[in-house]
């Protein structure tokens, strides 16, 4: 009898906690349902007065955030239902003569399961409503996008001639606040610190590489360092003036000077990556100019040039900027397309040239929305491909330092530092190159989605398929985990091969063990690492070892 009262007390306490949790879940579900009805009503209002694309994208992000919460609710409640079903199953079949405490426990669990099932049904209904709303938002976005792309405004040259007449360039509330003090003191201190340090570093680099670079056999690496050394004092001076104008509250001019400073420092690296495999490189000049244009445009974008200029002046400035960027980009592209290494670009030069011209021409003709889609999409994609190729080239140059090529690594001691001599290979380099390629391709894909103005809500849905996976029947497939598991397996497999070679050829030779014992240690170590690699790879890929153990047990029984 005493045990019965204890059991009843525990059931009451659990029921009280579950009632509180139920009240919280019900309040959340009621709030979510009310929010969903509000969005559906506003969608009907939008059929009369169309929203902007920015408003619609913000609403899509809010709907996606609610959907993530609803999906989490479904997952949690589904797990809770399974746990309750397992606990009910462990109690066995209901009998007439069973103990009162067992009967009370079964009734309590069944009631809990009914409550959780009802909450799960509410979350699933919310999920269906959100999916319908997302589908309607997608149709509305396609409609708004098609309307905005075909809308034509005033041509840009008409705006330009109008500006010449009115001279209404700056916004009415734009005022320059120039604070001479303490900006002049701060700028002078930074100038006196940076410029001597830059001159000293420039002399050190020039002293070591200038005479060698003057020789006919000068390498592009030395030319890169000499170019960097010549630019260091100028970059330090420009950086000092940038800090001076920033302290003086002239932020736009400060950003412009800082972008030129960064361009001066990055230009040698850019030219080295583009020209390091050619003797006569004419693509260096347009590459440096394009870098200047991109950095200047980025500075104007981050400091919101739209607030400084009038709307008409901003459109004229944007159209002129994109026209200059198009011309320099075409110059660089046509020079790169002539190289044998880029023969694919040579065959595609006509469609790529047409795509590069279309955006700026559309802006000058008055198709503002079409230009705002094409210019970031086309130039962003081409810039992303160029930078992806440059990062891949830089990564390959890094991995080449570990290759057994005496001509490349004659002056470097990296291989000797790691203990490799002659033509001995460093294991795992191909995995590093493959991982570098996957990271670059993933970053390029994400960048191109942003460049073509794909909504963040749709990008999040696509990334969720990669990181969280999708279900095929009762199996949940997560691509990111599978890729990580495969890479981990081959990495540990390469480690096992390297360890086997080190044990057999170096480490165990220094011991007094005989050949048979050394071979046994090498084999056991290799098998242990391979087994560990399989376990780690399968666990990273998301396999359930409980199911694997059940299958292995069944097979062992069958074999036995």
Coordinates of N, CA and C in Angstrom, one line a residue, residues 324-541:
X324 N 32.6 51.8 -66.5 CA 34.1 51.7 -66.4 C 34.5 50.3 -66.0
X325 N 33.8 49.8 -65.0 CA 34.1 48.4 -64.6 C 33.9 47.4 -65.7
X326 N 32.9 47.6 -66.5 CA 32.7 46.7 -67.7 C 33.8 46.8 -68.7
X327 N 34.3 48.0 -69.0 CA 35.4 48.1 -69.9 C 36.7 47.5 -69.4
X328 N 37.0 47.7 -68.2 CA 38.3 47.1 -67.6 C 38.1 45.6 -67.5
X329 N 37.0 45.1 -67.1 CA 36.7 43.7 -67.0 C 36.9 43.0 -68.4
X330 N 36.3 43.7 -69.4 CA 36.4 43.1 -70.8 C 37.9 43.1 -71.2
X331 N 38.6 44.1 -70.9 CA 40.1 44.2 -71.2 C 40.8 43.0 -70.5
X332 N 40.6 42.8 -69.3 CA 41.2 41.7 -68.6 C 40.8 40.3 -69.1
X333 N 39.5 40.2 -69.3 CA 38.9 38.9 -69.8 C 39.5 38.5 -71.2
X334 N 39.5 39.5 -72.1 CA 40.0 39.1 -73.4 C 41.5 38.8 -73.4
X335 N 42.3 39.4 -72.5 CA 43.7 39.1 -72.4 C 43.9 37.7 -71.8
X336 N 43.1 37.3 -70.8 CA 43.2 36.0 -70.2 C 42.7 34.9 -71.1
X337 N 41.7 35.2 -72.0 CA 41.2 34.2 -72.9 C 42.1 33.8 -74.0
X338 N 43.2 34.6 -74.2 CA 44.2 34.3 -75.2 C 45.2 33.2 -74.7
X339 N 45.2 33.0 -73.4 CA 46.2 32.0 -72.9 C 45.7 30.6 -73.2
X340 N 46.7 29.7 -73.4 CA 46.4 28.3 -73.7 C 45.7 27.6 -72.5
X341 N 46.1 28.1 -71.3 CA 45.5 27.5 -70.1 C 44.0 27.8 -69.9
X342 N 43.6 28.9 -70.6 CA 42.2 29.3 -70.5 C 41.5 29.2 -71.9
X343 N 41.8 28.1 -72.6 CA 41.2 27.9 -73.9 C 39.7 27.8 -73.8
X344 N 39.1 27.3 -72.7 CA 37.7 27.3 -72.5 C 37.1 28.7 -72.6
X345 N 37.8 29.7 -72.0 CA 37.3 31.0 -72.0 C 37.4 31.6 -73.4
X346 N 38.3 31.1 -74.2 CA 38.5 31.6 -75.6 C 37.3 31.2 -76.4
X347 N 36.8 29.9 -76.2 CA 35.6 29.4 -76.9 C 34.3 30.1 -76.4
X348 N 34.3 30.6 -75.2 CA 33.1 31.2 -74.7 C 33.2 32.7 -74.6
X349 N 34.1 33.3 -75.3 CA 34.3 34.8 -75.2 C 33.1 35.6 -75.7
X350 N 32.4 35.1 -76.7 CA 31.3 35.8 -77.3 C 30.1 35.9 -76.3
X351 N 29.6 34.7 -75.7 CA 28.5 34.8 -74.8 C 28.9 35.6 -73.5
X352 N 30.1 35.4 -73.0 CA 30.5 36.0 -71.8 C 30.6 37.5 -72.0
X353 N 31.2 37.9 -73.2 CA 31.2 39.4 -73.5 C 29.8 40.0 -73.6
X354 N 28.9 39.3 -74.2 CA 27.5 39.8 -74.3 C 26.9 39.9 -72.9
X355 N 27.2 38.9 -72.0 CA 26.6 39.0 -70.7 C 27.2 40.2 -69.9
X356 N 28.5 40.5 -70.1 CA 29.1 41.6 -69.4 C 28.6 42.9 -69.9
X357 N 28.2 43.0 -71.1 CA 27.8 44.3 -71.7 C 26.3 44.5 -71.3
X358 N 25.5 43.5 -71.2 CA 24.0 43.6 -71.1 C 23.6 44.4 -69.9
X359 N 24.2 44.2 -68.7 CA 23.8 44.9 -67.5 C 24.1 46.4 -67.5
X360 N 25.3 46.9 -67.8 CA 25.5 48.3 -67.9 C 24.6 49.0 -69.0
X361 N 24.5 48.3 -70.2 CA 23.6 48.9 -71.2 C 22.2 49.0 -70.8
X362 N 21.7 48.0 -70.1 CA 20.3 48.0 -69.5 C 20.1 49.2 -68.6
X363 N 21.1 49.5 -67.7 CA 21.0 50.6 -66.8 C 21.0 51.9 -67.6
X364 N 21.8 52.1 -68.6 CA 21.9 53.3 -69.3 C 20.6 53.5 -70.1
X365 N 19.9 52.4 -70.5 CA 18.6 52.5 -71.2 C 17.4 52.7 -70.3
X366 N 17.6 52.7 -69.0 CA 16.6 52.9 -68.1 C 16.0 51.7 -67.4
X367 N 16.4 50.5 -67.7 CA 15.9 49.3 -67.0 C 16.7 49.1 -65.7
X368 N 16.3 49.9 -64.7 CA 17.1 49.9 -63.5 C 17.0 48.5 -62.8
X369 N 15.9 47.9 -62.6 CA 15.7 46.6 -61.9 C 16.5 45.5 -62.6
X370 N 16.4 45.5 -64.0 CA 17.1 44.5 -64.7 C 18.6 44.6 -64.6
X371 N 19.1 45.9 -64.6 CA 20.5 46.1 -64.4 C 20.9 45.7 -63.0
X372 N 20.1 46.0 -62.0 CA 20.4 45.6 -60.6 C 20.5 44.1 -60.4
X373 N 19.8 43.3 -61.3 CA 19.9 41.9 -61.2 C 21.1 41.4 -62.0
X374 N 21.3 41.9 -63.2 CA 22.3 41.4 -64.1 C 23.8 41.8 -63.7
X375 N 23.9 43.0 -63.3 CA 25.3 43.5 -63.0 C 25.9 42.7 -61.8
X376 N 25.2 42.6 -60.7 CA 25.8 41.8 -59.6 C 25.9 40.3 -60.0
X377 N 24.9 39.9 -60.7 CA 24.9 38.4 -61.0 C 26.1 38.1 -62.0
X378 N 26.2 38.8 -63.1 CA 27.2 38.5 -64.1 C 28.6 38.8 -63.5
X379 N 28.8 40.0 -63.1 CA 30.2 40.4 -62.6 C 30.5 39.7 -61.3
X380 N 29.5 39.5 -60.5 CA 29.8 38.8 -59.2 C 30.2 37.3 -59.5
X381 N 29.5 36.7 -60.5 CA 29.9 35.3 -60.8 C 31.3 35.3 -61.4
X382 N 31.6 36.2 -62.3 CA 32.9 36.2 -63.0 C 34.0 36.5 -61.9
X383 N 33.7 37.5 -61.0 CA 34.7 37.8 -60.0 C 34.9 36.6 -59.1
X384 N 33.8 35.9 -58.7 CA 33.9 34.7 -57.9 C 34.7 33.6 -58.5
X385 N 34.5 33.4 -59.8 CA 35.3 32.4 -60.5 C 36.7 32.8 -60.6
X386 N 37.0 34.1 -60.8 CA 38.4 34.5 -60.8 C 39.1 34.3 -59.5
X387 N 38.4 34.7 -58.4 CA 39.0 34.6 -57.1 C 39.1 33.2 -56.6
X388 N 38.1 32.3 -57.1 CA 38.2 30.9 -56.7 C 39.4 30.3 -57.4
X389 N 39.7 30.7 -58.7 CA 40.9 30.2 -59.4 C 42.1 30.7 -58.7
X390 N 42.1 31.9 -58.3 CA 43.3 32.5 -57.6 C 43.6 31.8 -56.3
X391 N 42.5 31.5 -55.5 CA 42.7 30.8 -54.2 C 43.2 29.4 -54.5
X392 N 42.7 28.8 -55.6 CA 43.1 27.4 -55.9 C 44.6 27.4 -56.3
X393 N 45.0 28.4 -57.1 CA 46.4 28.5 -57.5 C 47.3 28.7 -56.3
X394 N 46.8 29.6 -55.3 CA 47.6 29.8 -54.1 C 47.7 28.6 -53.3
X395 N 46.6 27.8 -53.2 CA 46.6 26.6 -52.4 C 47.5 25.5 -53.1
X396 N 47.5 25.4 -54.4 CA 48.4 24.5 -55.1 C 49.9 24.9 -54.9
X397 N 50.1 26.2 -54.9 CA 51.5 26.6 -54.7 C 52.0 26.2 -53.3
X398 N 51.1 26.3 -52.3 CA 51.4 25.9 -50.9 C 51.7 24.4 -50.9
X399 N 50.8 23.6 -51.5 CA 51.0 22.2 -51.5 C 52.2 21.7 -52.3
X400 N 52.6 22.5 -53.3 CA 53.8 22.2 -54.1 C 55.1 22.3 -53.3
X401 N 55.0 23.1 -52.2 CA 56.2 23.1 -51.3 C 56.6 21.8 -50.7
X402 N 55.6 20.9 -50.6 CA 55.8 19.6 -50.0 C 56.1 18.5 -51.0
X403 N 56.0 18.8 -52.3 CA 56.3 17.8 -53.3 C 57.8 17.7 -53.5
X404 N 58.2 16.4 -53.9 CA 59.7 16.2 -54.1 C 60.2 16.7 -55.4
X405 N 60.1 18.0 -55.6 CA 60.7 18.6 -56.8 C 61.8 19.5 -56.4
X406 N 63.0 19.1 -56.7 CA 64.2 19.8 -56.2 C 64.3 21.2 -56.9
X407 N 63.8 21.3 -58.1 CA 63.9 22.7 -58.7 C 63.0 23.7 -58.0
X408 N 61.8 23.2 -57.6 CA 60.9 24.1 -56.9 C 61.3 24.4 -55.5
X409 N 61.8 23.3 -54.8 CA 62.0 23.4 -53.3 C 63.5 23.5 -53.0
X410 N 64.3 23.9 -54.0 CA 65.8 24.0 -53.7 C 66.2 24.9 -52.6
X411 N 65.5 26.0 -52.5 CA 65.8 27.0 -51.5 C 65.0 26.9 -50.2
X412 N 64.1 25.9 -50.1 CA 63.2 25.8 -49.0 C 63.6 24.6 -48.1
X413 N 63.4 24.7 -46.8 CA 63.7 23.6 -45.9 C 62.5 23.0 -45.3
X414 N 61.3 23.1 -45.9 CA 60.1 22.6 -45.3 C 60.1 21.1 -45.3
X415 N 60.5 20.5 -46.4 CA 60.5 19.0 -46.4 C 61.6 18.5 -45.5
X416 N 62.7 19.1 -45.4 CA 63.8 18.7 -44.5 C 63.4 18.9 -43.1
X417 N 62.6 20.0 -42.8 CA 62.1 20.2 -41.5 C 61.2 19.1 -41.0
X418 N 60.4 18.6 -42.0 CA 59.4 17.5 -41.7 C 60.1 16.1 -41.7
X419 N 61.3 16.1 -42.1 CA 62.0 14.8 -42.1 C 61.9 14.0 -43.4
X420 N 61.6 14.7 -44.5 CA 61.5 14.0 -45.8 C 62.7 14.4 -46.7
X421 N 63.3 13.5 -47.4 CA 64.5 13.7 -48.2 C 64.3 13.1 -49.5
X422 N 65.0 13.6 -50.5 CA 65.0 13.1 -51.8 C 63.7 13.1 -52.5
X423 N 63.3 11.9 -53.0 CA 62.0 11.8 -53.7 C 60.9 11.2 -52.8
X424 N 61.1 11.2 -51.5 CA 60.1 10.7 -50.6 C 58.9 11.5 -50.6
X425 N 57.7 10.9 -50.8 CA 56.4 11.6 -50.8 C 55.9 11.9 -49.5
X426 N 55.2 13.0 -49.3 CA 54.5 13.4 -48.1 C 53.1 12.8 -48.3
X427 N 52.6 11.9 -47.4 CA 51.3 11.4 -47.5 C 50.2 12.4 -47.2
X428 N 49.1 12.2 -47.9 CA 47.9 13.0 -47.6 C 47.8 14.3 -48.4
X429 N 48.8 14.6 -49.3 CA 48.7 15.8 -50.0 C 47.5 15.9 -50.9
X430 N 47.1 14.7 -51.5 CA 46.0 14.7 -52.4 C 44.7 15.0 -51.6
X431 N 44.6 14.6 -50.4 CA 43.4 14.9 -49.6 C 43.3 16.4 -49.3
X432 N 44.5 17.0 -49.0 CA 44.5 18.4 -48.8 C 44.0 19.2 -50.1
X433 N 44.5 18.7 -51.2 CA 44.1 19.4 -52.5 C 42.6 19.2 -52.7
X434 N 42.1 18.0 -52.4 CA 40.7 17.7 -52.6 C 39.8 18.5 -51.7
X435 N 40.3 18.6 -50.4 CA 39.5 19.4 -49.4 C 39.5 20.9 -49.8
X436 N 40.7 21.4 -50.3 CA 40.7 22.8 -50.8 C 39.8 23.0 -51.9
X437 N 39.7 22.0 -52.9 CA 38.8 22.2 -54.0 C 37.3 22.2 -53.6
X438 N 37.0 21.3 -52.6 CA 35.6 21.3 -52.1 C 35.2 22.5 -51.4
X439 N 36.1 23.1 -50.6 CA 35.8 24.3 -49.9 C 35.7 25.5 -50.9
X440 N 36.5 25.6 -51.9 CA 36.4 26.6 -52.8 C 35.2 26.5 -53.7
X441 N 34.8 25.3 -54.1 CA 33.6 25.1 -54.9 C 32.3 25.5 -54.0
X442 N 32.3 25.1 -52.7 CA 31.2 25.4 -51.9 C 31.1 26.9 -51.7
X443 N 32.2 27.6 -51.4 CA 32.2 29.0 -51.3 C 31.8 29.7 -52.5
X444 N 32.2 29.2 -53.7 CA 31.8 29.8 -55.0 C 30.3 29.6 -55.2
X445 N 29.8 28.5 -54.9 CA 28.3 28.3 -55.1 C 27.5 29.2 -54.2
X446 N 27.9 29.4 -52.9 CA 27.2 30.3 -52.0 C 27.3 31.7 -52.5
X447 N 28.5 32.1 -53.0 CA 28.7 33.5 -53.5 C 27.9 33.7 -54.7
X448 N 27.7 32.8 -55.6 CA 26.9 33.0 -56.8 C 25.5 33.1 -56.5
X449 N 25.0 32.3 -55.5 CA 23.6 32.5 -55.1 C 23.3 33.9 -54.5
X450 N 24.3 34.4 -53.8 CA 24.1 35.8 -53.3 C 24.2 36.8 -54.4
X451 N 25.1 36.5 -55.4 CA 25.3 37.5 -56.5 C 24.0 37.6 -57.3
X452 N 23.3 36.5 -57.5 CA 22.1 36.5 -58.3 C 20.9 36.8 -57.5
X453 N 21.1 37.3 -56.3 CA 20.0 37.8 -55.4 C 18.9 36.7 -55.1
X454 N 19.4 35.5 -54.9 CA 18.5 34.4 -54.4 C 18.2 34.8 -53.0
X455 N 16.9 34.7 -52.6 CA 16.5 35.1 -51.2 C 17.2 34.3 -50.2
X456 N 17.5 34.9 -49.0 CA 18.2 34.2 -48.0 C 17.3 33.0 -47.5
X457 N 16.0 33.1 -47.5 CA 15.1 32.1 -47.1 C 15.3 30.8 -47.9
X458 N 15.5 31.0 -49.2 CA 15.7 29.8 -50.1 C 17.1 29.3 -49.9
X459 N 18.1 30.2 -49.7 CA 19.5 29.7 -49.5 C 19.5 28.9 -48.2
X460 N 18.8 29.4 -47.1 CA 18.7 28.6 -45.9 C 18.1 27.2 -46.1
X461 N 17.1 27.2 -46.9 CA 16.4 25.9 -47.2 C 17.4 24.9 -47.9
X462 N 18.2 25.4 -48.8 CA 19.1 24.6 -49.5 C 20.3 24.2 -48.6
X463 N 20.7 25.1 -47.8 CA 21.8 24.7 -46.8 C 21.3 23.7 -45.8
X464 N 20.0 23.8 -45.5 CA 19.4 22.9 -44.5 C 19.5 21.5 -45.1
X465 N 19.2 21.3 -46.4 CA 19.3 20.0 -47.0 C 20.7 19.4 -46.9
X466 N 21.7 20.3 -47.0 CA 23.1 19.8 -46.9 C 23.5 19.5 -45.5
X467 N 23.2 20.4 -44.6 CA 23.7 20.3 -43.2 C 22.8 19.4 -42.3
X468 N 21.5 19.5 -42.6 CA 20.6 18.7 -41.7 C 20.0 17.5 -42.4
X469 N 20.1 17.4 -43.8 CA 19.8 16.2 -44.5 C 18.3 16.2 -44.9
X470 N 17.9 15.0 -45.5 CA 16.6 14.8 -45.9 C 16.3 13.3 -45.7
X471 N 15.0 13.0 -45.6 CA 14.6 11.6 -45.3 C 14.2 10.9 -46.6
X472 N 14.6 9.6 -46.7 CA 14.2 8.7 -47.7 C 13.6 7.5 -47.0
X473 N 12.3 7.5 -46.9 CA 11.7 6.4 -46.1 C 12.0 6.7 -44.6
X474 N 12.6 5.6 -44.0 CA 13.0 5.8 -42.6 C 14.4 6.2 -42.4
X475 N 15.1 6.5 -43.5 CA 16.6 6.8 -43.4 C 16.7 8.3 -43.6
X476 N 17.5 8.9 -42.7 CA 17.9 10.3 -42.8 C 19.2 10.5 -43.4
X477 N 19.3 11.1 -44.6 CA 20.6 11.2 -45.3 C 21.1 12.7 -45.2
X478 N 22.3 12.8 -44.6 CA 22.9 14.1 -44.4 C 24.2 14.2 -45.3
X479 N 24.1 14.9 -46.4 CA 25.3 15.0 -47.3 C 26.5 15.5 -46.7
X480 N 26.4 16.5 -45.8 CA 27.7 17.1 -45.2 C 28.3 16.0 -44.3
X481 N 27.6 15.3 -43.5 CA 28.1 14.2 -42.7 C 28.8 13.1 -43.5
X482 N 28.1 12.8 -44.6 CA 28.7 11.7 -45.5 C 30.0 12.1 -46.1
X483 N 30.1 13.4 -46.5 CA 31.4 13.9 -47.1 C 32.4 14.0 -46.0
X484 N 32.1 14.4 -44.8 CA 33.0 14.5 -43.7 C 33.5 13.1 -43.4
X485 N 32.6 12.1 -43.3 CA 33.0 10.8 -43.0 C 34.0 10.2 -44.1
X486 N 33.7 10.4 -45.3 CA 34.6 9.9 -46.4 C 36.0 10.6 -46.3
X487 N 36.0 11.9 -46.1 CA 37.3 12.6 -46.0 C 38.1 12.1 -44.7
X488 N 37.4 11.9 -43.6 CA 38.0 11.4 -42.4 C 38.6 10.0 -42.6
X489 N 37.8 9.1 -43.3 CA 38.3 7.8 -43.6 C 39.6 7.8 -44.4
X490 N 39.6 8.5 -45.5 CA 40.8 8.5 -46.4 C 42.0 9.2 -45.7
X491 N 41.7 10.2 -44.8 CA 42.7 10.9 -44.1 C 43.4 9.9 -43.1
X492 N 42.6 9.2 -42.3 CA 43.1 8.2 -41.4 C 43.7 7.0 -42.1
X493 N 43.2 6.7 -43.3 CA 43.8 5.6 -44.1 C 45.2 6.0 -44.6
X494 N 45.4 7.3 -45.0 CA 46.7 7.8 -45.3 C 47.6 7.8 -44.1
X495 N 47.1 8.2 -43.0 CA 47.9 8.2 -41.8 C 48.3 6.8 -41.4
X496 N 47.5 5.8 -41.6 CA 47.9 4.4 -41.4 C 49.0 4.0 -42.3
X497 N 48.9 4.4 -43.6 CA 50.0 4.0 -44.5 C 51.3 4.7 -44.1
X498 N 51.2 6.0 -43.7 CA 52.4 6.7 -43.3 C 53.0 6.1 -42.1
X499 N 52.2 5.7 -41.1 CA 52.7 5.1 -39.9 C 53.3 3.8 -40.1
X500 N 52.7 3.0 -41.0 CA 53.3 1.7 -41.4 C 54.7 1.9 -42.0
X501 N 54.8 2.9 -42.9 CA 56.2 3.1 -43.5 C 57.2 3.6 -42.4
X502 N 56.7 4.5 -41.5 CA 57.7 5.0 -40.5 C 58.1 3.9 -39.6
X503 N 57.1 3.0 -39.2 CA 57.4 1.9 -38.2 C 58.4 0.9 -38.9
X504 N 58.1 0.5 -40.1 CA 58.9 -0.5 -40.8 C 60.2 -0.1 -41.2
X505 N 60.3 1.2 -41.6 CA 61.6 1.7 -42.3 C 62.5 2.5 -41.3
X506 N 61.9 3.1 -40.2 CA 62.7 3.9 -39.4 C 62.7 3.6 -37.9
X507 N 61.5 3.6 -37.3 CA 61.4 3.6 -35.9 C 61.8 2.2 -35.3
X508 N 61.2 1.1 -35.9 CA 61.5 -0.2 -35.3 C 62.9 -0.7 -35.6
X509 N 63.5 -0.1 -36.6 CA 64.9 -0.6 -36.9 C 65.9 -0.2 -35.8
X510 N 65.5 0.8 -35.0 CA 66.4 1.2 -33.9 C 66.2 0.4 -32.6
X511 N 65.3 -0.6 -32.7 CA 65.0 -1.5 -31.5 C 65.8 -2.8 -31.7
X512 N 65.7 -3.7 -30.7 CA 66.4 -5.0 -30.8 C 65.4 -6.1 -31.2
X513 N 64.2 -5.7 -31.6 CA 63.2 -6.7 -32.0 C 63.6 -7.4 -33.3
X514 N 63.2 -8.7 -33.4 CA 63.5 -9.4 -34.7 C 62.6 -9.0 -35.8
X515 N 62.8 -9.5 -37.0 CA 62.0 -9.1 -38.1 C 60.5 -9.5 -38.0
X516 N 60.3 -10.7 -37.4 CA 58.9 -11.2 -37.3 C 58.1 -10.3 -36.3
X517 N 58.7 -9.9 -35.2 CA 58.0 -9.1 -34.2 C 57.8 -7.7 -34.8
X518 N 58.7 -7.2 -35.5 CA 58.5 -5.8 -36.1 C 57.4 -5.9 -37.1
X519 N 57.3 -6.9 -37.9 CA 56.3 -7.1 -38.9 C 54.9 -7.2 -38.2
X520 N 54.8 -7.9 -37.1 CA 53.6 -8.1 -36.4 C 53.1 -6.7 -35.8
X521 N 54.0 -6.0 -35.2 CA 53.7 -4.6 -34.7 C 53.2 -3.7 -35.8
X522 N 53.8 -3.8 -36.9 CA 53.4 -2.9 -38.0 C 52.0 -3.3 -38.5
X523 N 51.8 -4.6 -38.7 CA 50.5 -5.1 -39.2 C 49.4 -4.7 -38.2
X524 N 49.6 -5.0 -36.9 CA 48.6 -4.7 -35.9 C 48.3 -3.2 -35.8
X525 N 49.3 -2.4 -35.9 CA 49.1 -1.0 -35.8 C 48.3 -0.5 -37.0
X526 N 48.6 -1.0 -38.2 CA 47.8 -0.7 -39.4 C 46.4 -1.1 -39.3
X527 N 46.1 -2.3 -38.8 CA 44.8 -2.8 -38.7 C 44.0 -2.0 -37.7
X528 N 44.6 -1.6 -36.6 CA 43.9 -0.9 -35.6 C 43.5 0.5 -36.1
X529 N 44.4 1.2 -36.8 CA 44.1 2.5 -37.3 C 43.0 2.4 -38.4
X530 N 43.1 1.4 -39.2 CA 42.1 1.2 -40.3 C 40.7 0.9 -39.6
X531 N 40.7 0.1 -38.6 CA 39.4 -0.2 -37.9 C 38.9 1.1 -37.2
X532 N 39.8 1.9 -36.6 CA 39.4 3.2 -36.0 C 38.9 4.1 -37.1
X533 N 39.5 4.1 -38.2 CA 39.1 5.0 -39.3 C 37.7 4.6 -39.8
X534 N 37.4 3.3 -39.9 CA 36.0 2.9 -40.3 C 35.0 3.3 -39.2
X535 N 35.3 3.2 -37.9 CA 34.4 3.5 -36.9 C 34.1 5.0 -36.9
X536 N 35.2 5.8 -37.0 CA 35.1 7.3 -36.9 C 34.3 7.8 -38.2
X537 N 34.7 7.2 -39.3 CA 34.0 7.6 -40.6 C 32.5 7.3 -40.5
X538 N 32.2 6.1 -40.1 CA 30.7 5.7 -40.0 C 30.0 6.6 -39.0
X539 N 30.6 6.9 -37.9 CA 30.0 7.7 -36.9 C 29.8 9.1 -37.4
X540 N 30.8 9.7 -38.1 CA 30.6 11.0 -38.7 C 29.6 11.0 -39.8
X541 N 29.4 9.9 -40.5 CA 28.4 9.8 -41.6 C 27.0 9.7 -41.0

